[in-house]
Amino acid sequence: MTRTLHLNAFLMGVGHHEAAWRHPRTDPRRVTDVRHFQELARIAERGTLDSLFLADGLSVGPNPRHNIQAVFEPLTLLASLAAVTEHIGLIATVSTTYNEPFHVARKFASLDHLSGGRAGWNIVTSAQEREAVNFNRDSHPEHADRYRRAAEFVDVAIKLWDSWEDDALVFDTTAGVFADTDRVHEVAHRGPEFQVRGPLNIPRGPQGRPLLVQAGSSPDGIAFAARYAEAVFTAQQTLADGQSFYAELRRQVTAAGREPDLVKVLPGIAPVLGGTEAEAMALAAELEELIVPDYALAQLSGMLGIDLTGLPLDGPLPKLPAAGAVQAHQSRYQLVTELARREQLTIRQLIGRLGGGRGHRVVAGTPEQVADQIELWFTQGAADGFNIMPPHLPGGLADFVDHVVPVLRSRGLFRTEYTGRTLREHYGLPRPASAYATSALVPA
């Protein structure tokens, strides 16, 4: 079977560049206007992208004085986007650290029904210390503890989605039987973190379970992805690093007894597009010039879990501990520190490099040059697709859909129309049956 590229639109405010809200191509007032996000969803669907994705955090960022902090709760927003689209997948970030499995399983099952089978869950463990104090805690759980809780959390959610078999609803009006209770099951889960009786109070969705997505690339994150993920959002700066991550994840997926071709790897890419390379570079420079250093330094401090306030911007990073010794987002910590060391960047240069994608690759160039990079990683064993992070919105997404997607189609790498209805079908993944059913998998 011909391998097909997968593209996800990562929607964030009025653009992924941290200074996008200051640029004349955007209107920052639109960040609380649902019509803005509905427009973005329609643009992405016009390009036959597999899915769109909303990130989320459970606290106000480090410096709201200098950047947009307004963020809709993602499942609520996606329900509104489901109403104005027909095909594109809808992926929401929800933390396992500061939620309960029953709530999360119910919300995603609801979104799957409301959207006709387009729901996906980006599973995160929360990386920011400041989130803890919003949930009756004085401190953030340690990295390994967060992943242990996440594993049990997802196990419980899967049990809840499976608690209704596909044919449990009978609708026999003559006999007065709505559901076959032999096909509705208590999950009776008792574990270190959770006690959940079940069943879920909503029948199985069209996909059986939402698409499971994971975004951590630390050793714990890779192990978690190998066990659960069906798509992985990741960040690498070089082709060699992308190939290394791709190979290691597939190795661990195989070791976990799963088929590696059923786990899609989508690195992030922030395409800064222009009619010529010079135009693209000029736009990138304009955006970088609008960065507020105080905000960017606070962002970098958050990535590293170390307060950099007061350090000279034109000097290097201070000596930092190894990634395993910090409780921050470990894979991003390692990526940032390696980038600074490999290119011998000052703090000022580093925050400039990170402004466009927070560690994801920023590629400035023509549509053909951006398509070249996508094709290179796709054909050279570094990616199954990409998480598209437009620097400014809505224009940056429209530019990608109208100018890069046609190039990818002309090269035979990407679809010209949707051939399936559900998110799982877009990603070429089977629909899992309830664990109580005779077969564990049914065709997509």
Short mmCIF file of C-alpha atoms in Angstrom, two decimals:
data_model
loop_
_atom_site.label_atom_id
_atom_site.label_comp_id
_atom_site.label_asym_id
_atom_site.label_seq_id
_atom_site.Cartn_x
_atom_site.Cartn_y
_atom_site.Cartn_z
CA MET A 1 0.00 0.00 0.00
CA THR A 2 1.27 3.49 -0.89
CA ARG A 3 2.39 5.43 2.15
CA THR A 4 0.46 8.68 2.60
CA LEU A 5 1.58 11.89 4.27
CA HIS A 6 -0.45 13.07 7.27
CA LEU A 7 -0.92 16.76 8.10
CA ASN A 8 -2.31 18.26 11.29
CA ALA A 9 -3.07 21.97 11.76
CA PHE A 10 -1.93 23.13 15.21
CA LEU A 11 -4.12 26.16 15.96
CA MET A 12 -2.91 28.68 18.51
CA GLY A 13 -4.43 32.13 18.97
CA VAL A 14 -3.42 34.37 16.09
CA GLY A 15 -0.23 32.48 15.33
CA HIS A 16 2.56 30.37 16.74
CA HIS A 17 5.18 33.07 16.68
CA GLU A 18 5.15 34.65 20.12
CA ALA A 19 5.09 38.11 18.53
CA ALA A 20 2.36 37.31 16.00
CA TRP A 21 -0.21 39.32 17.94
CA ARG A 22 1.85 42.48 17.35
CA HIS A 23 2.22 41.99 13.60
CA PRO A 24 -0.10 43.85 11.18
CA ARG A 25 -1.09 40.57 9.53
CA THR A 26 -3.10 39.59 12.64
CA ASP A 27 -5.85 40.95 14.88
CA PRO A 28 -5.23 39.91 18.52
CA ARG A 29 -8.83 40.78 19.45
CA ARG A 30 -9.94 37.65 17.61
CA VAL A 31 -8.50 35.26 20.20
CA THR A 32 -11.84 35.18 22.04
CA ASP A 33 -13.98 35.15 18.89
CA VAL A 34 -15.26 31.69 18.01
CA ARG A 35 -15.67 32.83 14.38
CA HIS A 36 -11.88 33.12 14.13
CA PHE A 37 -11.41 29.46 15.01
CA GLN A 38 -14.30 28.38 12.82
CA GLU A 39 -12.61 30.17 9.92
CA LEU A 40 -9.36 28.35 10.68
CA ALA A 41 -11.15 24.99 10.81
CA ARG A 42 -12.74 25.62 7.42
CA ILE A 43 -9.40 26.61 5.91
CA ALA A 44 -7.76 23.43 7.22
CA GLU A 45 -10.63 21.32 5.92
CA ARG A 46 -10.38 23.04 2.54
CA GLY A 47 -6.85 21.66 2.41
CA THR A 48 -8.06 18.13 3.28
CA LEU A 49 -5.80 18.10 6.35
CA ASP A 50 -6.21 15.05 8.57
CA SER A 51 -6.94 16.98 11.73
CA LEU A 52 -6.65 20.15 13.74
CA PHE A 53 -5.25 20.34 17.23
CA LEU A 54 -5.67 22.62 20.24
CA ALA A 55 -3.04 22.78 22.97
CA ASP A 56 -4.03 23.62 26.54
CA GLY A 57 -2.60 24.62 29.89
CA LEU A 58 -4.20 24.97 33.30
CA SER A 59 -2.66 28.21 34.46
CA VAL A 60 -1.94 31.71 33.24
CA GLY A 61 1.45 31.96 31.55
CA PRO A 62 4.48 33.60 33.12
CA ASN A 63 3.95 37.12 31.79
CA PRO A 64 0.48 38.02 30.46
CA ARG A 65 1.56 41.66 30.18
CA HIS A 66 3.43 40.89 26.97
CA ASN A 67 1.54 38.09 25.25
CA ILE A 68 -1.87 36.60 24.59
CA GLN A 69 -3.12 34.40 27.43
CA ALA A 70 -6.77 33.94 26.42
CA VAL A 71 -7.33 30.23 25.76
CA PHE A 72 -10.68 28.53 25.29
CA GLU A 73 -11.23 25.18 26.97
CA PRO A 74 -10.45 22.94 23.99
CA LEU A 75 -13.26 20.40 24.11
CA THR A 76 -15.84 23.16 24.33
CA LEU A 77 -14.28 24.94 21.36
CA LEU A 78 -14.00 21.75 19.31
CA ALA A 79 -17.70 21.06 19.77
CA SER A 80 -18.38 24.38 18.07
CA LEU A 81 -15.92 23.54 15.28
CA ALA A 82 -17.57 20.17 14.75
CA ALA A 83 -20.77 22.01 13.84
CA VAL A 84 -19.16 23.94 10.95
CA THR A 85 -17.00 21.13 9.47
CA GLU A 86 -17.71 17.66 8.11
CA HIS A 87 -14.45 15.76 7.74
CA ILE A 88 -11.46 17.17 9.60
CA GLY A 89 -10.38 15.49 12.84
CA LEU A 90 -10.65 17.38 16.13
CA ILE A 91 -7.86 16.79 18.68
CA ALA A 92 -7.91 18.33 22.16
CA THR A 93 -5.20 18.41 24.82
CA VAL A 94 -6.30 17.20 28.25
CA SER A 95 -4.00 16.64 31.21
CA THR A 96 -4.03 13.38 33.16
CA THR A 97 -2.43 15.10 36.16
CA TYR A 98 -5.29 17.46 36.97
CA ASN A 99 -8.39 15.61 35.76
CA GLU A 100 -10.31 12.39 36.48
CA PRO A 101 -10.74 9.52 34.00
CA PHE A 102 -14.55 9.39 34.11
CA HIS A 103 -14.90 13.10 33.22
CA VAL A 104 -12.40 12.86 30.38
CA ALA A 105 -13.77 9.62 28.92
CA ARG A 106 -17.29 11.06 28.94
CA LYS A 107 -16.27 14.33 27.27
CA PHE A 108 -14.34 12.64 24.47
CA ALA A 109 -17.11 10.09 23.87
CA SER A 110 -19.53 13.02 23.63
CA LEU A 111 -17.30 14.86 21.13
CA ASP A 112 -16.95 11.69 19.07
CA HIS A 113 -20.73 11.36 18.83
CA LEU A 114 -21.27 15.07 18.14
CA SER A 115 -18.66 15.11 15.36
CA GLY A 116 -19.56 11.80 13.74
CA GLY A 117 -16.31 10.09 14.76
CA ARG A 118 -13.65 12.81 14.58
CA ALA A 119 -12.41 13.09 18.19
CA GLY A 120 -8.79 12.74 19.29
CA TRP A 121 -7.13 13.13 22.68
CA ASN A 122 -3.65 14.61 23.05
CA ILE A 123 -2.58 13.08 26.36
CA VAL A 124 -0.30 15.28 28.46
CA THR A 125 0.95 15.09 32.03
CA SER A 126 1.31 18.89 32.56
CA ALA A 127 4.82 20.28 32.69
CA GLN A 128 4.36 23.57 34.53
CA GLU A 129 4.83 23.90 38.28
CA ARG A 130 2.34 26.78 38.40
CA GLU A 131 -0.53 24.47 37.42
CA ALA A 132 -0.34 22.58 40.71
CA VAL A 133 -1.47 25.52 42.86
CA ASN A 134 -4.74 25.70 40.94
CA PHE A 135 -5.65 22.17 42.05
CA ASN A 136 -5.24 22.04 45.83
CA ARG A 137 -1.54 21.18 45.63
CA ASP A 138 1.54 22.98 46.86
CA SER A 139 3.89 21.39 44.31
CA HIS A 140 3.86 19.63 40.97
CA PRO A 141 4.22 15.80 41.04
CA GLU A 142 7.58 14.48 39.88
CA HIS A 143 8.06 13.55 36.23
CA ALA A 144 8.00 9.75 36.72
CA ASP A 145 4.98 9.97 39.05
CA ARG A 146 3.05 11.97 36.45
CA TYR A 147 3.64 9.28 33.85
CA ARG A 148 2.63 6.47 36.23
CA ARG A 149 -0.63 8.28 36.90
CA ALA A 150 -1.10 8.89 33.16
CA ALA A 151 -0.77 5.18 32.37
CA GLU A 152 -3.44 4.19 34.86
CA PHE A 153 -5.60 7.13 33.77
CA VAL A 154 -5.60 5.99 30.13
CA ASP A 155 -6.21 2.36 31.14
CA VAL A 156 -9.32 3.47 33.02
CA ALA A 157 -10.53 5.67 30.16
CA ILE A 158 -10.19 2.76 27.71
CA LYS A 159 -12.15 0.50 30.05
CA LEU A 160 -14.89 3.11 30.26
CA TRP A 161 -15.09 3.54 26.46
CA ASP A 162 -15.25 -0.24 26.15
CA SER A 163 -17.92 -0.62 28.84
CA TRP A 164 -20.64 -0.38 26.17
CA GLU A 165 -20.36 -2.93 23.39
CA ASP A 166 -21.18 -1.69 19.90
CA ASP A 167 -24.51 -3.55 19.74
CA ALA A 168 -25.61 -2.73 23.30
CA LEU A 169 -28.32 -0.34 22.09
CA VAL A 170 -31.35 -2.39 20.98
CA PHE A 171 -34.12 0.22 20.49
CA ASP A 172 -36.84 -2.46 20.64
CA THR A 173 -39.92 -0.30 21.07
CA THR A 174 -42.28 -3.28 20.95
CA ALA A 175 -40.64 -5.17 23.80
CA GLY A 176 -39.69 -1.99 25.64
CA VAL A 177 -35.96 -2.80 25.59
CA PHE A 178 -33.65 0.17 25.01
CA ALA A 179 -30.32 -1.53 25.79
CA ASP A 180 -29.07 -5.09 26.21
CA THR A 181 -27.66 -4.90 29.73
CA ASP A 182 -25.60 -8.05 29.09
CA ARG A 183 -23.55 -5.85 26.78
CA VAL A 184 -23.09 -3.00 29.26
CA HIS A 185 -20.28 -3.68 31.75
CA GLU A 186 -19.00 -2.29 35.01
CA VAL A 187 -15.26 -1.72 34.82
CA ALA A 188 -14.68 -2.22 38.57
CA HIS A 189 -11.24 -0.61 38.48
CA ARG A 190 -9.23 -0.34 41.69
CA GLY A 191 -5.67 0.91 41.37
CA PRO A 192 -3.08 3.08 43.12
CA GLU A 193 -4.54 6.31 41.67
CA PHE A 194 -8.17 5.61 40.79
CA GLN A 195 -11.22 3.69 41.89
CA VAL A 196 -13.88 3.67 39.16
CA ARG A 197 -16.90 1.39 39.01
CA GLY A 198 -18.44 2.41 35.67
CA PRO A 199 -19.92 1.85 33.19
CA LEU A 200 -19.62 5.12 31.32
CA ASN A 201 -22.92 6.98 31.04
CA ILE A 202 -22.72 7.37 27.26
CA PRO A 203 -22.57 4.56 24.66
CA ARG A 204 -19.51 3.94 22.49
CA GLY A 205 -18.72 6.59 19.93
CA PRO A 206 -18.49 6.06 16.16
CA GLN A 207 -14.71 5.45 16.45
CA GLY A 208 -15.05 3.12 19.45
CA ARG A 209 -12.37 5.19 21.15
CA PRO A 210 -10.96 8.59 20.23
CA LEU A 211 -7.61 8.68 18.49
CA LEU A 212 -4.92 8.66 21.20
CA VAL A 213 -2.13 11.20 20.69
CA GLN A 214 0.95 11.80 22.82
CA ALA A 215 3.46 14.63 22.74
CA GLY A 216 6.37 13.86 25.10
CA SER A 217 9.77 12.70 23.83
CA SER A 218 11.57 12.01 27.12
CA PRO A 219 12.42 8.35 27.89
CA ASP A 220 9.22 8.12 29.98
CA GLY A 221 7.29 9.84 27.19
CA ILE A 222 8.57 7.48 24.49
CA ALA A 223 7.75 4.44 26.63
CA PHE A 224 4.25 5.81 27.22
CA ALA A 225 3.76 6.49 23.51
CA ALA A 226 4.94 2.98 22.64
CA ARG A 227 2.23 1.55 24.88
CA TYR A 228 -0.70 3.83 24.05
CA ALA A 229 -0.21 6.40 21.27
CA GLU A 230 -1.62 6.17 17.77
CA ALA A 231 -0.11 9.50 16.73
CA VAL A 232 2.88 11.28 18.27
CA PHE A 233 3.52 15.02 18.14
CA THR A 234 7.23 15.60 18.57
CA ALA A 235 9.97 18.22 18.14
CA GLN A 236 13.37 17.70 16.53
CA GLN A 237 15.66 20.30 14.98
CA THR A 238 17.72 18.13 12.63
CA LEU A 239 16.97 15.32 10.20
CA ALA A 240 19.37 13.04 12.07
CA ASP A 241 17.57 13.68 15.37
CA GLY A 242 14.23 13.08 13.66
CA GLN A 243 15.44 9.78 12.21
CA SER A 244 16.80 8.70 15.59
CA PHE A 245 13.54 9.45 17.39
CA TYR A 246 11.48 7.77 14.66
CA ALA A 247 13.57 4.59 14.78
CA GLU A 248 13.60 4.41 18.58
CA LEU A 249 9.86 4.90 18.87
CA ARG A 250 9.17 2.19 16.29
CA ARG A 251 11.56 -0.14 18.12
CA GLN A 252 9.74 0.38 21.40
CA VAL A 253 6.30 0.07 19.77
CA THR A 254 7.37 -3.29 18.35
CA ALA A 255 8.74 -4.38 21.74
CA ALA A 256 5.37 -3.48 23.28
CA GLY A 257 3.68 -5.95 20.92
CA ARG A 258 2.12 -3.32 18.67
CA GLU A 259 2.38 -2.71 14.92
CA PRO A 260 4.70 0.29 14.36
CA ASP A 261 2.99 1.31 11.12
CA LEU A 262 -0.12 2.04 13.21
CA VAL A 263 1.69 4.77 15.18
CA LYS A 264 2.09 7.98 13.17
CA VAL A 265 4.96 10.36 13.97
CA LEU A 266 4.30 14.06 13.27
CA PRO A 267 7.13 16.50 14.10
CA GLY A 268 6.22 20.15 14.41
CA ILE A 269 7.13 22.58 11.63
CA ALA A 270 6.51 26.33 11.56
CA PRO A 271 6.47 27.40 7.90
CA VAL A 272 7.22 31.09 7.25
CA LEU A 273 6.13 31.47 3.65
CA GLY A 274 6.92 34.02 0.96
CA GLY A 275 6.69 34.28 -2.80
CA THR A 276 10.50 34.28 -2.76
CA GLU A 277 12.99 33.12 -0.17
CA ALA A 278 13.91 36.76 0.48
CA GLU A 279 10.26 37.63 1.21
CA ALA A 280 9.99 34.73 3.66
CA MET A 281 13.22 35.71 5.43
CA ALA A 282 12.00 39.31 5.68
CA LEU A 283 8.75 38.18 7.34
CA ALA A 284 10.72 36.01 9.77
CA ALA A 285 12.91 39.00 10.64
CA GLU A 286 9.86 41.25 11.14
CA LEU A 287 8.36 38.80 13.60
CA GLU A 288 11.63 38.35 15.49
CA GLU A 289 12.02 42.11 15.80
CA LEU A 290 8.67 42.26 17.62
CA ILE A 291 9.69 39.80 20.37
CA VAL A 292 9.48 41.30 23.87
CA PRO A 293 12.71 40.13 25.61
CA ASP A 294 11.16 40.05 29.10
CA TYR A 295 8.41 37.73 27.92
CA ALA A 296 10.74 35.54 25.87
CA LEU A 297 13.13 35.19 28.82
CA ALA A 298 10.26 34.09 31.05
CA GLN A 299 9.24 31.53 28.42
CA LEU A 300 12.78 30.19 28.20
CA SER A 301 12.99 30.01 32.01
CA GLY A 302 9.80 27.96 31.99
CA MET A 303 11.16 25.56 29.36
CA LEU A 304 14.32 25.01 31.38
CA GLY A 305 12.75 25.09 34.83
CA ILE A 306 15.44 27.60 35.85
CA ASP A 307 15.02 31.34 36.45
CA LEU A 308 17.24 33.21 33.97
CA THR A 309 16.13 36.68 35.09
CA GLY A 310 19.03 39.13 35.32
CA LEU A 311 21.45 37.19 33.14
CA PRO A 312 23.04 39.17 30.26
CA LEU A 313 21.09 38.55 27.06
CA ASP A 314 24.25 38.63 24.98
CA GLY A 315 25.95 35.99 27.09
CA PRO A 316 25.59 32.19 26.98
CA LEU A 317 23.25 30.03 29.02
CA PRO A 318 24.63 29.22 32.47
CA LYS A 319 25.84 25.72 33.22
CA LEU A 320 22.73 23.54 33.45
CA PRO A 321 21.99 20.11 34.94
CA ALA A 322 21.35 17.05 32.78
CA ALA A 323 17.81 16.60 31.46
CA GLY A 324 17.01 13.75 33.84
CA ALA A 325 17.72 15.95 36.85
CA VAL A 326 14.96 18.50 36.10
CA GLN A 327 11.19 18.30 36.53
CA ALA A 328 10.44 20.51 33.51
CA HIS A 329 9.37 19.18 30.11
CA GLN A 330 12.45 16.95 29.76
CA SER A 331 12.50 16.44 25.99
CA ARG A 332 12.07 20.15 25.30
CA TYR A 333 14.73 20.95 27.92
CA GLN A 334 17.18 18.70 26.12
CA LEU A 335 16.28 20.06 22.69
CA VAL A 336 16.79 23.69 23.78
CA THR A 337 20.05 23.10 25.61
CA GLU A 338 21.47 21.07 22.71
CA LEU A 339 20.42 23.77 20.22
CA ALA A 340 22.19 26.45 22.27
CA ARG A 341 25.33 24.35 22.61
CA ARG A 342 25.45 23.08 19.00
CA GLU A 343 25.11 26.57 17.50
CA GLN A 344 26.86 28.43 20.35
CA LEU A 345 23.90 30.78 20.76
CA THR A 346 23.66 33.64 23.20
CA ILE A 347 20.49 33.92 25.28
CA ARG A 348 19.26 36.68 22.94
CA GLN A 349 19.89 34.55 19.87
CA LEU A 350 18.26 31.55 21.53
CA ILE A 351 15.03 33.35 22.38
CA GLY A 352 14.95 34.60 18.80
CA ARG A 353 15.26 31.06 17.49
CA LEU A 354 12.59 29.78 19.87
CA GLY A 355 10.12 32.60 19.21
CA GLY A 356 8.68 30.99 16.11
CA GLY A 357 8.03 27.48 17.38
CA ARG A 358 9.16 26.98 21.00
CA GLY A 359 11.70 24.40 19.88
CA HIS A 360 9.95 23.13 16.77
CA ARG A 361 11.66 23.68 13.41
CA VAL A 362 11.04 27.02 11.75
CA VAL A 363 11.43 26.82 7.97
CA ALA A 364 11.38 30.13 6.07
CA GLY A 365 11.13 29.90 2.30
CA THR A 366 8.94 29.47 -0.74
CA PRO A 367 6.15 26.88 -0.85
CA GLU A 368 8.43 24.60 -2.88
CA GLN A 369 11.24 24.90 -0.31
CA VAL A 370 8.87 24.08 2.57
CA ALA A 371 7.47 21.14 0.59
CA ASP A 372 11.06 19.96 -0.02
CA GLN A 373 11.69 19.79 3.73
CA ILE A 374 8.43 17.95 4.38
CA GLU A 375 9.20 15.46 1.59
CA LEU A 376 12.77 14.95 2.81
CA TRP A 377 11.76 14.03 6.35
CA PHE A 378 8.84 11.92 5.12
CA THR A 379 10.93 9.88 2.66
CA GLN A 380 14.07 9.59 4.81
CA GLY A 381 12.58 7.88 7.85
CA ALA A 382 12.03 10.86 10.14
CA ALA A 383 8.26 11.45 9.92
CA ASP A 384 4.90 10.10 8.82
CA GLY A 385 3.61 13.65 8.49
CA PHE A 386 3.81 17.03 10.17
CA ASN A 387 2.18 19.14 12.83
CA ILE A 388 1.78 22.44 10.94
CA MET A 389 2.33 25.51 13.15
CA PRO A 390 1.59 28.68 11.12
CA PRO A 391 3.49 31.70 12.49
CA HIS A 392 0.49 33.99 11.96
CA LEU A 393 -3.22 33.24 11.65
CA PRO A 394 -5.36 33.01 9.67
CA GLY A 395 -3.06 34.04 6.79
CA GLY A 396 -0.25 31.61 7.56
CA LEU A 397 -2.61 28.63 7.48
CA ALA A 398 -4.30 29.84 4.30
CA ASP A 399 -0.87 30.28 2.66
CA PHE A 400 0.08 26.71 3.59
CA VAL A 401 -3.21 25.25 2.35
CA ASP A 402 -3.29 27.27 -0.88
CA HIS A 403 0.39 27.06 -1.83
CA VAL A 404 2.21 24.19 -0.06
CA VAL A 405 -0.56 21.56 -0.15
CA PRO A 406 -0.87 21.80 -3.98
CA VAL A 407 2.87 21.16 -4.30
CA LEU A 408 2.61 18.09 -2.05
CA ARG A 409 -0.36 16.86 -4.08
CA SER A 410 1.49 17.35 -7.35
CA ARG A 411 4.29 15.15 -5.97
CA GLY A 412 1.81 12.40 -5.08
CA LEU A 413 2.44 12.77 -1.35
CA PHE A 414 -0.93 14.02 -0.12
CA ARG A 415 -4.61 13.38 -0.76
CA THR A 416 -6.73 15.49 -3.09
CA GLU A 417 -9.97 14.66 -1.27
CA TYR A 418 -11.13 12.93 1.88
CA THR A 419 -11.68 9.21 1.38
CA GLY A 420 -12.98 8.46 4.88
CA ARG A 421 -15.36 9.93 7.40
CA THR A 422 -13.64 9.44 10.76
CA LEU A 423 -10.34 10.65 12.17
CA ARG A 424 -9.13 7.06 12.39
CA GLU A 425 -9.87 6.59 8.71
CA HIS A 426 -7.86 9.71 7.85
CA TYR A 427 -4.86 8.24 9.69
CA GLY A 428 -5.38 4.77 8.21
CA LEU A 429 -6.07 3.20 11.59
CA PRO A 430 -8.50 0.41 12.49
CA ARG A 431 -11.51 0.95 14.72
CA PRO A 432 -10.95 -0.91 18.03
CA ALA A 433 -13.86 -2.99 19.24
CA SER A 434 -14.84 -3.16 22.87
CA ALA A 435 -12.58 -5.43 24.92
CA TYR A 436 -15.74 -7.44 25.64
CA ALA A 437 -16.36 -8.12 21.95
CA THR A 438 -15.20 -11.31 20.23
CA SER A 439 -12.62 -9.50 18.07
CA ALA A 440 -10.31 -6.79 19.40
CA LEU A 441 -10.24 -4.87 16.12
CA VAL A 442 -12.75 -4.23 13.37
CA PRO A 443 -12.05 -2.62 10.00
CA ALA A 444 -11.95 1.17 9.81
#
